[in-house]
Short mmCIF file of N, CA, C and O and ligand atoms in Angstrom, two decimals:
data_model
loop_
_atom_site.label_atom_id
_atom_site.label_comp_id
_atom_site.label_asym_id
_atom_site.label_seq_id
_atom_site.Cartn_x
_atom_site.Cartn_y
_atom_site.Cartn_z
N UNK A 1 -99.25 -124.46 -87.18
CA UNK A 1 -98.77 -125.71 -88.10
C UNK A 1 -99.48 -125.40 -89.40
O UNK A 1 -100.80 -125.41 -89.35
N UNK A 2 -98.67 -125.46 -90.61
CA UNK A 2 -99.34 -125.44 -91.69
C UNK A 2 -99.99 -126.66 -92.12
O UNK A 2 -99.33 -127.78 -92.02
N UNK A 3 -100.95 -126.57 -92.70
CA UNK A 3 -101.60 -127.52 -93.44
C UNK A 3 -101.01 -127.94 -94.84
O UNK A 3 -100.87 -127.02 -95.64
N UNK A 4 -100.49 -129.19 -95.06
CA UNK A 4 -100.00 -129.54 -96.36
C UNK A 4 -100.79 -130.44 -96.99
O UNK A 4 -101.57 -131.34 -96.39
N UNK A 5 -101.00 -130.12 -98.27
CA UNK A 5 -101.90 -131.00 -99.03
C UNK A 5 -101.26 -131.33 -100.34
O UNK A 5 -100.26 -130.68 -100.78
N UNK A 6 -101.62 -132.45 -100.89
CA UNK A 6 -100.93 -132.98 -102.24
C UNK A 6 -101.29 -132.10 -103.22
O UNK A 6 -102.17 -131.62 -103.43
N UNK A 7 -100.07 -131.64 -104.01
CA UNK A 7 -100.18 -130.75 -105.15
C UNK A 7 -101.14 -131.37 -106.47
O UNK A 7 -101.40 -130.83 -107.34
N UNK A 8 -101.09 -132.78 -106.23
CA UNK A 8 -101.46 -133.56 -107.41
C UNK A 8 -103.24 -133.94 -107.06
O UNK A 8 -103.90 -133.52 -107.99
N UNK A 9 -103.41 -134.07 -105.79
CA UNK A 9 -105.04 -134.38 -105.71
C UNK A 9 -105.49 -133.71 -104.57
O UNK A 9 -106.70 -133.86 -104.19
N UNK A 10 -104.67 -132.94 -103.86
CA UNK A 10 -105.21 -131.94 -102.85
C UNK A 10 -105.47 -132.84 -101.49
O UNK A 10 -106.07 -132.21 -100.66
N UNK A 11 -105.18 -134.09 -101.47
CA UNK A 11 -105.37 -134.82 -100.35
C UNK A 11 -104.54 -134.37 -99.24
O UNK A 11 -103.42 -133.91 -99.35
N UNK A 12 -104.97 -134.39 -97.92
CA UNK A 12 -104.12 -134.09 -96.73
C UNK A 12 -103.53 -135.30 -96.06
O UNK A 12 -103.03 -135.41 -94.96
N UNK A 13 -103.96 -136.47 -96.58
CA UNK A 13 -103.38 -137.74 -96.14
C UNK A 13 -102.02 -138.03 -96.71
O UNK A 13 -101.77 -138.83 -97.55
N UNK A 14 -101.11 -137.46 -95.90
CA UNK A 14 -99.77 -137.63 -96.37
C UNK A 14 -98.80 -138.25 -95.38
O UNK A 14 -99.05 -138.31 -94.13
N UNK A 15 -97.79 -138.91 -95.77
CA UNK A 15 -96.77 -139.51 -94.93
C UNK A 15 -95.47 -138.87 -95.21
O UNK A 15 -95.17 -138.61 -96.37
N UNK A 16 -94.64 -138.82 -94.26
CA UNK A 16 -93.18 -138.56 -94.53
C UNK A 16 -92.39 -139.37 -95.29
O UNK A 16 -92.64 -140.74 -95.06
N UNK A 17 -91.78 -138.97 -96.20
CA UNK A 17 -91.12 -139.83 -97.26
C UNK A 17 -89.50 -139.68 -97.12
O UNK A 17 -88.90 -139.54 -98.29
N UNK A 18 -88.86 -139.44 -96.02
CA UNK A 18 -87.53 -139.10 -96.02
C UNK A 18 -87.22 -137.67 -96.46
O UNK A 18 -88.11 -136.83 -96.58
N UNK A 19 -85.83 -137.48 -96.71
CA UNK A 19 -85.38 -136.01 -97.23
C UNK A 19 -84.77 -136.27 -98.66
O UNK A 19 -84.07 -137.06 -99.04
N UNK A 20 -84.90 -135.08 -99.38
CA UNK A 20 -83.96 -135.01 -100.56
C UNK A 20 -82.52 -134.66 -100.27
O UNK A 20 -82.27 -134.33 -98.99
N UNK A 21 -81.79 -134.44 -101.28
CA UNK A 21 -80.22 -134.17 -101.24
C UNK A 21 -80.14 -132.85 -100.25
O UNK A 21 -79.24 -132.94 -99.56
N UNK A 22 -81.02 -131.83 -100.55
CA UNK A 22 -80.82 -130.54 -100.03
C UNK A 22 -81.61 -130.45 -98.64
O UNK A 22 -81.72 -129.45 -98.34
N UNK A 23 -81.92 -131.63 -98.12
CA UNK A 23 -82.51 -131.73 -96.80
C UNK A 23 -83.94 -131.35 -96.70
O UNK A 23 -84.29 -130.87 -95.70
N UNK A 24 -84.53 -131.11 -97.97
CA UNK A 24 -85.96 -130.77 -97.99
C UNK A 24 -86.91 -131.91 -97.63
O UNK A 24 -86.51 -132.96 -98.07
N UNK A 25 -87.89 -131.76 -96.74
CA UNK A 25 -88.65 -132.82 -96.42
C UNK A 25 -89.43 -133.44 -97.78
O UNK A 25 -90.08 -132.61 -98.34
N UNK A 26 -89.38 -134.61 -97.84
CA UNK A 26 -90.20 -135.19 -98.96
C UNK A 26 -91.60 -135.93 -98.30
O UNK A 26 -91.47 -136.40 -97.09
N UNK A 27 -92.66 -135.90 -99.09
CA UNK A 27 -93.82 -136.42 -98.61
C UNK A 27 -94.33 -137.33 -99.66
O UNK A 27 -94.09 -137.31 -100.82
N UNK A 28 -95.30 -138.26 -99.16
CA UNK A 28 -95.92 -139.23 -100.13
C UNK A 28 -97.52 -139.07 -99.82
O UNK A 28 -97.76 -139.19 -98.66
N UNK A 29 -98.15 -139.00 -101.01
CA UNK A 29 -99.56 -138.94 -100.70
C UNK A 29 -100.02 -140.44 -100.59
O UNK A 29 -99.84 -141.31 -101.38
N UNK A 30 -100.98 -140.69 -99.56
CA UNK A 30 -101.64 -141.85 -99.55
C UNK A 30 -102.75 -142.15 -100.47
O UNK A 30 -103.19 -143.28 -100.67
N UNK A 31 -103.27 -141.15 -100.87
CA UNK A 31 -104.43 -141.23 -101.69
C UNK A 31 -103.88 -141.63 -103.43
O UNK A 31 -104.36 -142.59 -103.92
N UNK A 32 -103.00 -140.76 -103.74
CA UNK A 32 -102.52 -140.88 -105.27
C UNK A 32 -101.22 -141.65 -105.35
O UNK A 32 -100.64 -141.98 -106.55
N UNK A 33 -100.52 -141.80 -104.17
CA UNK A 33 -99.28 -142.44 -104.05
C UNK A 33 -98.22 -141.81 -104.74
O UNK A 33 -97.01 -142.38 -104.87
N UNK A 34 -98.39 -140.51 -105.23
CA UNK A 34 -97.18 -139.72 -105.58
C UNK A 34 -96.47 -139.27 -104.43
O UNK A 34 -96.99 -138.78 -103.40
N UNK A 35 -95.12 -138.85 -104.92
CA UNK A 35 -94.35 -138.14 -103.70
C UNK A 35 -93.86 -136.90 -104.34
O UNK A 35 -93.92 -136.78 -105.62
N UNK A 36 -93.80 -135.96 -103.27
CA UNK A 36 -93.29 -134.62 -103.69
C UNK A 36 -92.66 -133.95 -102.60
O UNK A 36 -92.50 -134.56 -101.47
N UNK A 37 -92.07 -132.90 -102.84
CA UNK A 37 -91.37 -132.09 -101.61
C UNK A 37 -91.93 -130.69 -101.73
O UNK A 37 -92.18 -130.21 -102.66
N UNK A 38 -91.88 -130.38 -100.43
CA UNK A 38 -92.32 -128.80 -100.25
C UNK A 38 -91.22 -128.22 -99.56
O UNK A 38 -90.75 -128.73 -98.34
N UNK A 39 -90.73 -127.11 -99.76
CA UNK A 39 -89.66 -126.47 -99.13
C UNK A 39 -90.23 -125.49 -97.95
O UNK A 39 -90.30 -124.11 -98.03
N UNK A 40 -90.36 -126.23 -96.75
CA UNK A 40 -90.76 -125.59 -95.55
C UNK A 40 -89.65 -125.34 -94.54
O UNK A 40 -89.80 -124.65 -93.54
N UNK A 41 -88.43 -125.88 -94.98
CA UNK A 41 -87.41 -125.88 -94.14
C UNK A 41 -87.06 -124.40 -93.83
O UNK A 41 -86.83 -123.99 -92.55
N UNK A 42 -86.98 -123.55 -94.83
CA UNK A 42 -86.59 -122.12 -94.49
C UNK A 42 -87.61 -121.45 -93.52
O UNK A 42 -87.06 -120.94 -92.78
N UNK A 43 -88.86 -121.48 -93.98
CA UNK A 43 -89.76 -120.90 -92.94
C UNK A 43 -89.71 -121.42 -91.48
O UNK A 43 -89.94 -120.61 -90.57
N UNK A 44 -89.67 -122.86 -91.33
CA UNK A 44 -89.61 -123.28 -89.88
C UNK A 44 -88.33 -122.84 -89.37
O UNK A 44 -88.49 -122.71 -88.07
N UNK A 45 -87.27 -122.57 -89.90
CA UNK A 45 -85.95 -122.30 -89.35
C UNK A 45 -85.90 -120.82 -89.37
O UNK A 45 -84.98 -120.27 -88.69
N UNK A 46 -86.84 -119.99 -89.83
CA UNK A 46 -86.31 -118.61 -90.13
C UNK A 46 -86.24 -117.95 -88.80
O UNK A 46 -85.52 -117.13 -88.67
N UNK A 47 -87.15 -118.23 -87.79
CA UNK A 47 -87.05 -117.64 -86.62
C UNK A 47 -85.62 -117.99 -85.84
O UNK A 47 -85.24 -119.09 -85.73
N UNK A 48 -84.93 -117.04 -85.26
CA UNK A 48 -83.70 -117.36 -84.65
C UNK A 48 -82.49 -117.06 -85.42
O UNK A 48 -81.46 -116.84 -85.16
N UNK A 49 -82.77 -117.66 -86.60
CA UNK A 49 -81.75 -117.63 -87.64
C UNK A 49 -81.08 -116.35 -87.84
O UNK A 49 -79.85 -116.11 -87.80
N UNK A 50 -81.82 -115.35 -87.92
CA UNK A 50 -81.40 -113.78 -88.29
C UNK A 50 -80.50 -113.39 -87.11
O UNK A 50 -79.38 -112.86 -87.46
N UNK A 51 -80.83 -113.83 -85.79
CA UNK A 51 -80.05 -113.59 -84.69
C UNK A 51 -78.75 -114.23 -84.73
O UNK A 51 -77.71 -113.54 -84.54
N UNK A 52 -78.86 -115.27 -85.08
CA UNK A 52 -77.55 -116.11 -85.27
C UNK A 52 -76.64 -115.51 -86.14
O UNK A 52 -75.29 -115.34 -85.95
N UNK A 53 -77.22 -115.16 -87.29
CA UNK A 53 -76.23 -114.60 -88.44
C UNK A 53 -75.73 -113.34 -87.96
O UNK A 53 -74.65 -113.07 -88.18
N UNK A 54 -76.56 -112.56 -87.15
CA UNK A 54 -75.90 -110.97 -86.81
C UNK A 54 -74.88 -111.60 -85.67
O UNK A 54 -73.92 -110.72 -85.75
N UNK A 55 -75.17 -112.48 -84.92
CA UNK A 55 -74.14 -112.72 -83.78
C UNK A 55 -72.78 -113.07 -84.44
O UNK A 55 -71.70 -112.76 -84.05
N UNK A 56 -72.94 -114.09 -85.53
CA UNK A 56 -71.77 -114.48 -86.09
C UNK A 56 -71.19 -113.53 -86.78
O UNK A 56 -69.84 -113.63 -86.99
N UNK A 57 -71.81 -112.65 -87.41
CA UNK A 57 -71.17 -111.61 -88.16
C UNK A 57 -70.35 -110.76 -87.16
O UNK A 57 -69.37 -110.29 -87.58
N UNK A 58 -70.92 -110.37 -86.07
CA UNK A 58 -70.33 -109.58 -85.01
C UNK A 58 -68.88 -110.27 -84.55
O UNK A 58 -67.95 -109.52 -84.25
N UNK A 59 -69.00 -111.66 -84.64
CA UNK A 59 -67.72 -112.39 -84.37
C UNK A 59 -66.79 -112.59 -85.56
O UNK A 59 -65.96 -113.38 -85.60
N UNK A 60 -66.88 -111.70 -86.59
CA UNK A 60 -66.24 -111.68 -87.57
C UNK A 60 -66.14 -112.91 -88.36
O UNK A 60 -65.23 -113.34 -88.96
N UNK A 61 -67.38 -113.73 -88.49
CA UNK A 61 -67.45 -114.92 -89.41
C UNK A 61 -67.62 -114.47 -90.86
O UNK A 61 -68.52 -113.66 -90.88
N UNK A 62 -67.20 -115.34 -91.79
CA UNK A 62 -67.67 -114.89 -92.88
C UNK A 62 -68.86 -115.55 -93.56
O UNK A 62 -69.35 -116.54 -92.70
N UNK A 63 -69.27 -115.17 -94.63
CA UNK A 63 -70.74 -115.57 -95.13
C UNK A 63 -70.54 -117.27 -95.16
O UNK A 63 -71.40 -117.97 -94.81
N UNK A 64 -69.34 -117.76 -95.73
CA UNK A 64 -69.06 -119.14 -95.88
C UNK A 64 -69.28 -119.76 -94.70
O UNK A 64 -69.78 -120.90 -94.45
N UNK A 65 -68.52 -119.22 -93.56
CA UNK A 65 -68.70 -119.87 -92.34
C UNK A 65 -69.75 -119.97 -91.77
O UNK A 65 -70.41 -121.05 -91.20
N UNK A 66 -70.82 -118.86 -91.82
CA UNK A 66 -72.17 -118.89 -91.22
C UNK A 66 -73.08 -119.68 -91.94
O UNK A 66 -73.61 -120.48 -91.26
N UNK A 67 -72.83 -119.86 -93.29
CA UNK A 67 -73.77 -120.85 -93.88
C UNK A 67 -73.44 -122.27 -93.74
O UNK A 67 -74.33 -123.03 -93.57
N UNK A 68 -72.21 -122.61 -93.32
CA UNK A 68 -71.76 -123.96 -92.92
C UNK A 68 -72.37 -124.21 -91.57
O UNK A 68 -72.63 -125.29 -90.94
N UNK A 69 -72.07 -123.08 -90.70
CA UNK A 69 -72.44 -123.39 -89.22
C UNK A 69 -73.81 -123.51 -88.87
O UNK A 69 -74.38 -124.51 -88.10
N UNK A 70 -74.60 -122.69 -89.53
CA UNK A 70 -76.11 -122.64 -89.35
C UNK A 70 -76.91 -123.74 -90.55
O UNK A 70 -77.96 -123.81 -90.54
N UNK A 71 -76.12 -124.27 -91.45
CA UNK A 71 -76.52 -125.13 -92.43
C UNK A 71 -77.63 -124.41 -93.11
O UNK A 71 -78.70 -125.05 -93.39
N UNK A 72 -77.37 -123.42 -93.59
CA UNK A 72 -78.29 -122.55 -94.61
C UNK A 72 -77.62 -122.10 -95.79
O UNK A 72 -76.34 -121.85 -95.85
N UNK A 73 -78.48 -121.74 -96.65
CA UNK A 73 -77.98 -121.22 -98.06
C UNK A 73 -77.16 -119.97 -97.78
O UNK A 73 -77.50 -119.06 -97.09
N UNK A 74 -76.10 -119.87 -98.57
CA UNK A 74 -75.25 -118.58 -98.55
C UNK A 74 -75.84 -117.65 -98.89
O UNK A 74 -75.89 -116.39 -98.50
N UNK A 75 -76.90 -117.61 -99.97
CA UNK A 75 -77.70 -116.64 -100.25
C UNK A 75 -78.55 -115.95 -99.31
O UNK A 75 -78.92 -114.88 -99.13
N UNK A 76 -79.00 -117.04 -98.28
CA UNK A 76 -79.91 -116.58 -97.37
C UNK A 76 -79.11 -115.67 -96.37
O UNK A 76 -79.57 -114.58 -95.71
N UNK A 77 -77.90 -115.95 -96.00
CA UNK A 77 -77.00 -115.11 -95.00
C UNK A 77 -76.71 -113.96 -95.69
O UNK A 77 -76.91 -112.98 -94.91
N UNK A 78 -76.49 -113.82 -97.16
CA UNK A 78 -76.21 -112.49 -97.77
C UNK A 78 -77.42 -111.52 -97.64
O UNK A 78 -77.31 -110.45 -97.48
N UNK A 79 -78.54 -112.04 -97.99
CA UNK A 79 -79.74 -111.34 -97.79
C UNK A 79 -80.08 -110.73 -96.33
O UNK A 79 -80.75 -109.77 -96.15
N UNK A 80 -79.42 -111.61 -95.36
CA UNK A 80 -79.89 -111.29 -94.14
C UNK A 80 -78.89 -110.20 -93.54
O UNK A 80 -79.14 -109.20 -92.91
ZN1 ZN B 1 -102.29 -137.03 -104.01
#
């Protein structure tokens, strides 16, 4: 588990504050009360996604289908 700290005051006293439009976890700092988002979604989901992309590609799914099914960015599919 990665330690997340506030980019403004470096406090680790954070609370989850919902999600942004692109499903990125938002956080709010209990110390300075600012909210921010860190893009950890990609890293958290990286394991296994590669295998699924390979599998779907073998099933002749297009990049567009794969990105929709796995709910990941099309560029991520392309790079894999
Ligand atoms: Zn802070």
